[in-house]
Structures are given as C-alpha cells and as structure tokens.
XYZ file of C-alpha atoms in Angstrom:
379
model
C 3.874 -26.614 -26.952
C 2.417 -29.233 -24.072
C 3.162 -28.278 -20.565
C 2.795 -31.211 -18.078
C 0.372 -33.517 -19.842
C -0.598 -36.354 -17.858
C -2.055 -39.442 -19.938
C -5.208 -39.420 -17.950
C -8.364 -36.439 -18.239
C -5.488 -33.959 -18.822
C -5.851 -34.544 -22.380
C -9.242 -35.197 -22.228
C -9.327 -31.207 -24.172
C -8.253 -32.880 -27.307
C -10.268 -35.840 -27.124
C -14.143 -34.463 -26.261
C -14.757 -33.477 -29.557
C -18.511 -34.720 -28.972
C -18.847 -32.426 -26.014
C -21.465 -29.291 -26.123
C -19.842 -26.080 -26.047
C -21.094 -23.467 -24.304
C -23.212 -20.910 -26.218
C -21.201 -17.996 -26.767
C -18.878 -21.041 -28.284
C -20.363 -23.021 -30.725
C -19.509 -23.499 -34.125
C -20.681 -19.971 -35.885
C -24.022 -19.679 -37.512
C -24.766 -17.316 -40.392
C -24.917 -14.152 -37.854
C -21.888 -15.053 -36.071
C -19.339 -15.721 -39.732
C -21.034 -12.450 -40.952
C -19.822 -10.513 -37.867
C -16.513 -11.714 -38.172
C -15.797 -11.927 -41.646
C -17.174 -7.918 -41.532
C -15.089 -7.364 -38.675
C -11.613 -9.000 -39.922
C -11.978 -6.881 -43.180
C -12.521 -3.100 -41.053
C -9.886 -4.555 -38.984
C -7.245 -4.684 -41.984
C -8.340 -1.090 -43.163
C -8.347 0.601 -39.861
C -4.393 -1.266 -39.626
C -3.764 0.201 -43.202
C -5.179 4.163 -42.360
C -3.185 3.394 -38.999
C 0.242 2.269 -41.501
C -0.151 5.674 -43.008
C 0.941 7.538 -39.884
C 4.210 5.554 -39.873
C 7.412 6.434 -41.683
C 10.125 4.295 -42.279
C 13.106 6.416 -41.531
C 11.363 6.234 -37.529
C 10.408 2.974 -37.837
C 14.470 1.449 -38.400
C 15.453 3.452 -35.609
C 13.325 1.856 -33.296
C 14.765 -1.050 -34.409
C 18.169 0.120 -34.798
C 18.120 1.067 -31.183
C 15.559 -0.908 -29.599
C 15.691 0.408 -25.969
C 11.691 1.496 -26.865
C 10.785 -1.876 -27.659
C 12.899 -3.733 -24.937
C 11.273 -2.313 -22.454
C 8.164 -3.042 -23.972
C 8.826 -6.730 -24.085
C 9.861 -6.397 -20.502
C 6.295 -5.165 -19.651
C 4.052 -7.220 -21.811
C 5.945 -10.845 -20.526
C 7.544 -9.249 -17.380
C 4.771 -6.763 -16.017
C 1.895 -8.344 -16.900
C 2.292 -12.252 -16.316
C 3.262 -11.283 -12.724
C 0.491 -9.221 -12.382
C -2.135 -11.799 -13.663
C -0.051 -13.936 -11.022
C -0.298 -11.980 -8.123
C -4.297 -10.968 -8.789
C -4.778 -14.952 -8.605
C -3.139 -15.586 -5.484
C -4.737 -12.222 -3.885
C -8.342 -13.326 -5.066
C -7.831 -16.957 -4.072
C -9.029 -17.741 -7.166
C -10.249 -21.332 -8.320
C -7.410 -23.035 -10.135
C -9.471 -23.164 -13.631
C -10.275 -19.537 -12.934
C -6.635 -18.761 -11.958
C -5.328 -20.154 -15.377
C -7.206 -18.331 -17.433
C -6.355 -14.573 -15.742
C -2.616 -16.139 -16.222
C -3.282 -16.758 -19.755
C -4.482 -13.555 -20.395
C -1.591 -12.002 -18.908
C 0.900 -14.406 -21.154
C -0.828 -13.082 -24.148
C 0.840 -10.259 -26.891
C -0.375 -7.060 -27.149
C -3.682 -6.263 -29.205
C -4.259 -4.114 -32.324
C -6.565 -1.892 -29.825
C -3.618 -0.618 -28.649
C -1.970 1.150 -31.770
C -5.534 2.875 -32.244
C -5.559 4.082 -28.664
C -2.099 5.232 -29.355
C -3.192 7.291 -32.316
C -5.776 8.938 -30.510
C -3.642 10.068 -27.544
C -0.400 10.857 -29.701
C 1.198 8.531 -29.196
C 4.706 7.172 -31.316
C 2.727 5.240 -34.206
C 6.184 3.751 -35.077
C 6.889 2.057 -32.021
C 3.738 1.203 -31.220
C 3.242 -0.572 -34.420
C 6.802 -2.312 -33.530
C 6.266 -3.044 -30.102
C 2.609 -5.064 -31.462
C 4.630 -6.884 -33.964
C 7.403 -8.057 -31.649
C 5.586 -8.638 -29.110
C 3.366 -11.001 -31.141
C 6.784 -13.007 -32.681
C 8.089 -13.085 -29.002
C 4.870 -14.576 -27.728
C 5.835 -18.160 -29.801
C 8.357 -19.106 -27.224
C 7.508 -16.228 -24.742
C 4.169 -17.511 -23.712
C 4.724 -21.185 -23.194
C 7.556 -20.108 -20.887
C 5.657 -17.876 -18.708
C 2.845 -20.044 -18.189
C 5.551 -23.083 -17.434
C 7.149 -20.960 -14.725
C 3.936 -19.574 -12.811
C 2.626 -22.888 -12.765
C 4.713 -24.616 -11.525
C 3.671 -23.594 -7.786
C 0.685 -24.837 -8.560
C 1.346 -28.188 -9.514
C -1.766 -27.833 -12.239
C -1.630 -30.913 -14.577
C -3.068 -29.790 -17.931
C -1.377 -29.736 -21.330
C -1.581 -26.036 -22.958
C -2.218 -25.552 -26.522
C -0.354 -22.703 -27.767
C -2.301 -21.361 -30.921
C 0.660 -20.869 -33.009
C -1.681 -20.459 -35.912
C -3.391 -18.356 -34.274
C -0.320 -16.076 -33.662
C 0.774 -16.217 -37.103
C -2.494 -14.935 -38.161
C -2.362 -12.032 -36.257
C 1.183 -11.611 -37.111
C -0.048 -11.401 -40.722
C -3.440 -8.998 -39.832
C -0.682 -6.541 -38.096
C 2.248 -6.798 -41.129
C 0.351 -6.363 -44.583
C -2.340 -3.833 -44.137
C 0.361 -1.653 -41.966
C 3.246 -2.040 -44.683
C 0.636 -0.954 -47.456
C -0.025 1.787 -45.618
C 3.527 3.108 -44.828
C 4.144 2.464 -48.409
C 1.237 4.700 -49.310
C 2.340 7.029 -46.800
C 5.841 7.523 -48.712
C 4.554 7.726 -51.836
C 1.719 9.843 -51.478
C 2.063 11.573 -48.286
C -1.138 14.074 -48.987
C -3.293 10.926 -49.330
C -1.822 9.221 -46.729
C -3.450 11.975 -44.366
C -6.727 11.926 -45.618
C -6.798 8.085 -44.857
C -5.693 8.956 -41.493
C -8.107 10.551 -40.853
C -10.948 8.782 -42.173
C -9.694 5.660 -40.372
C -9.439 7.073 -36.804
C -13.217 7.754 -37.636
C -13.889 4.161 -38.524
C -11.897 3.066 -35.555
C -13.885 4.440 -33.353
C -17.259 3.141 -34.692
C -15.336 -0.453 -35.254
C -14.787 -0.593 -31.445
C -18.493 0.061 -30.121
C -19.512 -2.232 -32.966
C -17.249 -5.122 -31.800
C -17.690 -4.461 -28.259
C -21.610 -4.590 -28.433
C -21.911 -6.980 -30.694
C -19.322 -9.034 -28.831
C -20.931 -8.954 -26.132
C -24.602 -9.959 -27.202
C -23.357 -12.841 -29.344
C -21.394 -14.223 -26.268
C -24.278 -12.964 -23.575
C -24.860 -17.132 -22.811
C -21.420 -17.342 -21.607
C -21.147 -14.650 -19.072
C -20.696 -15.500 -15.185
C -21.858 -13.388 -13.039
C -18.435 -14.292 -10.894
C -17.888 -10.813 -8.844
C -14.612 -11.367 -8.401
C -13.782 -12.320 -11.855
C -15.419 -9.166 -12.715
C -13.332 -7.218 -10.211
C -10.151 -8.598 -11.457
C -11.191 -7.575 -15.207
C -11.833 -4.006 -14.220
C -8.401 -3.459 -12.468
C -5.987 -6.045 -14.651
C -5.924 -3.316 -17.507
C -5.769 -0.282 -15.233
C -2.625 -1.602 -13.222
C -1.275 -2.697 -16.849
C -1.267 0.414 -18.203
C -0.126 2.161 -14.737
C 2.749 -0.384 -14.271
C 4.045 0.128 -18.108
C 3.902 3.979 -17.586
C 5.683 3.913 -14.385
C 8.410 1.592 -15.891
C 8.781 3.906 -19.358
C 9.056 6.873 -17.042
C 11.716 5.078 -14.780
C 13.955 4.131 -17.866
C 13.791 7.849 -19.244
C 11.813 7.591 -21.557
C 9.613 10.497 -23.569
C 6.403 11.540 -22.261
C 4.929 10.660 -26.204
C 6.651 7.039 -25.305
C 5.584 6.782 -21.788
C 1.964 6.830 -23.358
C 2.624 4.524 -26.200
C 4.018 1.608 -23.517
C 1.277 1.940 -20.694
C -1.607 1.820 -23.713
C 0.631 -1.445 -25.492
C 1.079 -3.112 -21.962
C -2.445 -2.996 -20.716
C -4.220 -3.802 -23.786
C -3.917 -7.830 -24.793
C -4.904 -10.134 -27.494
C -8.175 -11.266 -26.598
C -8.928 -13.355 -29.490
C -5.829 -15.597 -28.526
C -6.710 -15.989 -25.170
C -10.055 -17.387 -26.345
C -8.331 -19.935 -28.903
C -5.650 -20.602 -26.410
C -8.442 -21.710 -23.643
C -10.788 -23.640 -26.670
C -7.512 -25.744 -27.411
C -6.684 -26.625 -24.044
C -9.822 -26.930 -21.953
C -13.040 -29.407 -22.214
C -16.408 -27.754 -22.382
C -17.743 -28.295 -18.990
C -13.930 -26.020 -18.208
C -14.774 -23.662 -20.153
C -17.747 -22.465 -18.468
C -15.785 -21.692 -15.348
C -13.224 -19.830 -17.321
C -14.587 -18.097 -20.574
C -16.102 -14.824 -19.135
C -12.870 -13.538 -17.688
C -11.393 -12.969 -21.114
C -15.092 -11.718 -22.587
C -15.202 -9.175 -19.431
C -11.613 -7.756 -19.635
C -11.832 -7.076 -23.071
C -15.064 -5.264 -22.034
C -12.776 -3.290 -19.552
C -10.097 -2.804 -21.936
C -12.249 -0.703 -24.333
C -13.802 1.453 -21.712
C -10.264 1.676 -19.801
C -9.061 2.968 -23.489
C -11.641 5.224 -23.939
C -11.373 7.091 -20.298
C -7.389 7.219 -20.783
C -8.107 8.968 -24.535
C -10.996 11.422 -22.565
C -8.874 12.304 -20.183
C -5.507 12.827 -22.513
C -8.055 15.016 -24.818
C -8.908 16.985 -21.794
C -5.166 17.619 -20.774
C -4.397 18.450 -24.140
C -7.291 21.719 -24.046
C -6.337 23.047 -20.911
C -2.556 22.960 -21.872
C -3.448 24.898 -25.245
C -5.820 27.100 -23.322
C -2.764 27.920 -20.593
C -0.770 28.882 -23.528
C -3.176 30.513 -24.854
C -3.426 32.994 -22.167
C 0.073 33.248 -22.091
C 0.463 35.029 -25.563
C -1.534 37.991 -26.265
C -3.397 37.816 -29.405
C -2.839 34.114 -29.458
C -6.761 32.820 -28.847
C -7.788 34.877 -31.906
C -5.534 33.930 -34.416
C -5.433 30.029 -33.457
C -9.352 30.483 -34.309
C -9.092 31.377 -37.601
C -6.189 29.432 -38.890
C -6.264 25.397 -40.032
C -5.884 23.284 -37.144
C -2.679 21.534 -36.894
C -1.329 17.738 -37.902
C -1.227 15.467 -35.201
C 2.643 15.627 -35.183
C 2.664 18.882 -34.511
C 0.270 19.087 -31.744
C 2.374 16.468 -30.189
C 5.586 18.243 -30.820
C 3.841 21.330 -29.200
C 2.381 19.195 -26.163
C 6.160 17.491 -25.848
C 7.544 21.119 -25.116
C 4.608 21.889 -22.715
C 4.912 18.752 -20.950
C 8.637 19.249 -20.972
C 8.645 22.609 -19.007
C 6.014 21.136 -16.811
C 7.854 18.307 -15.530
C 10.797 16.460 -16.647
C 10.878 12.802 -16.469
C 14.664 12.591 -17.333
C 16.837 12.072 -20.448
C 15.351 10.171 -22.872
C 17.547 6.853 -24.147
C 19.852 6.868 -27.323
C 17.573 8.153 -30.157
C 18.434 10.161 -33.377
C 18.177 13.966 -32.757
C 14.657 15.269 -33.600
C 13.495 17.051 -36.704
C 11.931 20.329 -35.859
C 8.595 20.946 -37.312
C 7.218 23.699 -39.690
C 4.861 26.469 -38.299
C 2.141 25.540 -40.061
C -0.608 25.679 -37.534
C -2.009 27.908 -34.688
C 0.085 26.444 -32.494
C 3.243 26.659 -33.927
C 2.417 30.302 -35.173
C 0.922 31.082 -31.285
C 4.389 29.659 -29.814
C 6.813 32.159 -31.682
C-alpha cells in the first residue's frame, strides 16, 4: 500500500536504483549471505525447540477466547504507534528521523519475544499466538497507523509495505512452531529435551546476531544522541505500558509478562525492508541507525527483564524455603522441577503476594503433579 505519493521526488525511492547505498546496506557479499543464511536456519530450530513447549488443547483456547490476544493487538498497534508518536513530537525530531521511530512502532511483534517469554515463564501458547496475529494484523494494521499519524504532518512520501516480507515471517513463525507442537504431542519426553537444548541455543543465537549485527552494519551507525536516547527508552516504556494494560484488564501475572515482553519487542528486520522500499539512499542515512540501535536496546532490555525475573524467582523460593522446616534440604537433593511447575508454584506465590484481580474467561486450570522440590516443599 502507497500513502500520499506525489508524482514528483516522492517516488524518487523506486526509481534510484543506480544510487549507492549506504554500507551497512549494500547488496550482501559472501560474509554477509553466510551470516544470514546461518542465522535464518538457528532461527527455525530455536522456533521448533520453542513449538515444543506449546500444547494444542492451550493453544485453541486462546483462540477460542481471545481476550489474551485482543489486548495484545491493542498494545502492539494501539500502545506502541502512539508511543513512537509521542517520542517524535517530544524529541522534535527531523521529519525523516520521525518516520522511521513511527515505523518501528507500526511494526508486529518479533520472534525475540517468545524466547524472552520462555525464559521468564511466560504462557508459550499465547505468546506464540499473539506473534502470529500480530504479524497477519500488521497487512492492513500497519498501513493504517502510519496513514493516521501522518497525517499531522503533512509528509508526502509513498510507503512500501513489505508484504513479502510479512509473509515470510509469517511462514518462519508457523512451520518450525507447528513441527514442534506436533513433536510435543507425540513424543512429549523428547519434546523436553529439545526444550531445553534450544533455550541454550537461543541464548548463544542472540549475542551472535547482536554482535555480528552490529559489526556488519558498524558504517551505518549515527552517532545521533537523541536517536540513541529514544532507542534506549522506546522498548522500556513498551514493555511497561503492555504490563500496566494486562494488569488493568485482569489479567494473570504469567500473562502480564508474556504481553509487556510481546509489546516491547518489534520486528526489526521489517522495519529495515519497510525503510529500503520506501526511502532513497541519501534518506536512508538519516534514518537507518534508529532501527539498528533499538534492536541493540531490545536485546539488552530482554536480557535485564530475564536477570531480574531470575532473581525474583530465588528469593521467592528461598522465602518459602524458610517457611517450611526441612524444606532447603530436601529441595537439594531432589530433580529440579519443569518449567510449568515452577511457574505454577511462582503463580501461587505471586498470588498471595499481591492480587492483580480476576483473571478474564479462561478454562479452569489443571493442577500439577508433585514431582519436584517445590511441589513436594509446598505440601
């Protein structure tokens, strides 16, 4: 979709083809394909060990009864286009500059997200769900939001919308994750050893693409303060503003932490296509290292929320601890628990703690086995 092309230099995105791109932007040399080729392929089996955490009967009820992923939607095109609005009129941005914070606001929600979400456990199942829709929504969600925030701006310039692009990712996000819930319902011993092999590799993967990113792209950086500023803090009120919202509509403090990680962290990648389409080169230099330095941000940003959940998450077993007699020796020397039931056990905790309200419409929970310290510690 075109927004307000004029028939003069407006266009001129689509018709510079001879123009030198910047650096960081060129057509790929042998390096560069090798990176990403290497890259999409990890990507697709960290997405598959992440599909093995998800089970169907949770993933139709989000669906069934989407209040979850409705609110969700609400943040990624509500929250966070505003946001990326408000942070350009603040700043006083230039209008090149401007558009591309707007842009990365309009985008979907990454796959960084649903790994984030595993490590904090999080709901797998509707974070997986909330990706996916968000990335169908974004064919007719984005176009829209960019129409209506520019229009205050009277900025002539036709946007590109990479619907490939989109479908792509739609397609990265759908197969590897339904292999893996397949795998996860047929062989559901596997399915945990994958697990936990690919929260391993998903760790490594995002130091290797950050890093690397950023050295292959070093000739596009601007050292533009207050782009950098805005990068830091766009994530940070994301994920803020999508916690605050899931903890105003009653939701679950395991779902509160699934919608601030999915609303802070964005597609990158389609932000970067989005502003190739649209943009000449000589544009681009103003504009490219806004995207390259938030998804700098976003990493660390992910990485400090997972520290500081891990940290919660030992002092709230170590309070319990000391609560039970006897407790601290026998959690030593059984197995540690599953995931699911260290988040059932930190639900409870969290529960007694403070109470965020009734949750929405949801089927009743199924209580979990004592098969680990915890469970064993609770009785």
């Amino acid at each position: 979709m075109r927004t307000n092309c004029s028939s003069g230099s407006a266009c001129a995105a689509n018709s510079s083809e001879e123009e030198e791109l910047p650096v960081g932007l060129r057509a790929p040399g042998n390096l560069e394909l090798v990176f990403a080729v290497v890259s999409a392929v990890m990507m697709g089996m960290l997405m598959f060990s992440l599909g093995c955490s998800v089970e169907i009967r949770k993933l139709w009820s989000h669906f069934r009864r989407p209040w979850g992923i409705a609110v969700g939607l609400l943040c990624q095109f509500g929250l966070m286009p505003l946001i990326a609005y408000l942070l350009a009129i603040s700043f006083s941005l230039a209008p090149l500059q401007a558009i591309a914070v707007l842009i990365m606001g309009c985008c979907p929600g990454g796959t960084v997200s649903n790994i984030f979400t595993f490590w904090v456990d999080g709901d797998m199942d509707l974070s997986i769900s909330m990706t996916t829709c968000s990335t169908v929504a974004a064919l007719g969600m984005m176009p829209l939001c960019l129409y209506l925030y520019t229009l205050s701006w009277n900025f002539e310039q036709n946007f590109t919308i990479p619907y490939q692009n989109i479908g792509i990712s739609l397609l990265c996000l759908t197969v590897p994750v339904a292999f893996g819930v397949y795998v996860n319902y047929r062989c559901p011993k596997q399915s945990k050893i994958i697990l936990k092999i690919g929260a391993i590799v998903g760790g490594v993967l995002l130091l290797v693409v950050t890093v690397a990113g950023v050295v292959l792209a070093r000739e596009s950086w601007n050292a533009d303060i207050t782009l950098l500023i805005i990068s830091c803090i766009f994530p940070l009120i994301g994920h803020v503003a999508g916690f605050l919202l899931a903890l105003l509509t009653h939701h679950s403090w395991q779902r509160c932490r699934t919608i601030s990680l999915e609303t802070g962290a964005q597609n990158i990648q389609m932000c970067l296509t989005m502003l190739q389409l649209s943009f000449t080169a000589q544009q681009l230099v103003q504009m490219i290292s806004f995207p390259l330095s938030y998804g700098l941000f976003q990493m660390v940003d992910g990485f400090l929320i997972v520290a500081a959940y891990k940290l919660y998450k030992r002092r709230l077993k170590n309070k319990h601890r000391k609560k039970t007699p006897g407790c601290a020796e026998g959690c030593r020397n059984e197995r540690s628990t599953s995931p699911q039931e260290t988040g059932a056990f930190l639900e409870v905790n969290e529960e007694i703690a403070v109470t965020p309200g009734t949750s929405e419409p949801m089927d009743p929970p199924v209580a979990l086995e004592p098969t680990g310290p915890i469970s064993s510690c609770a009785q």
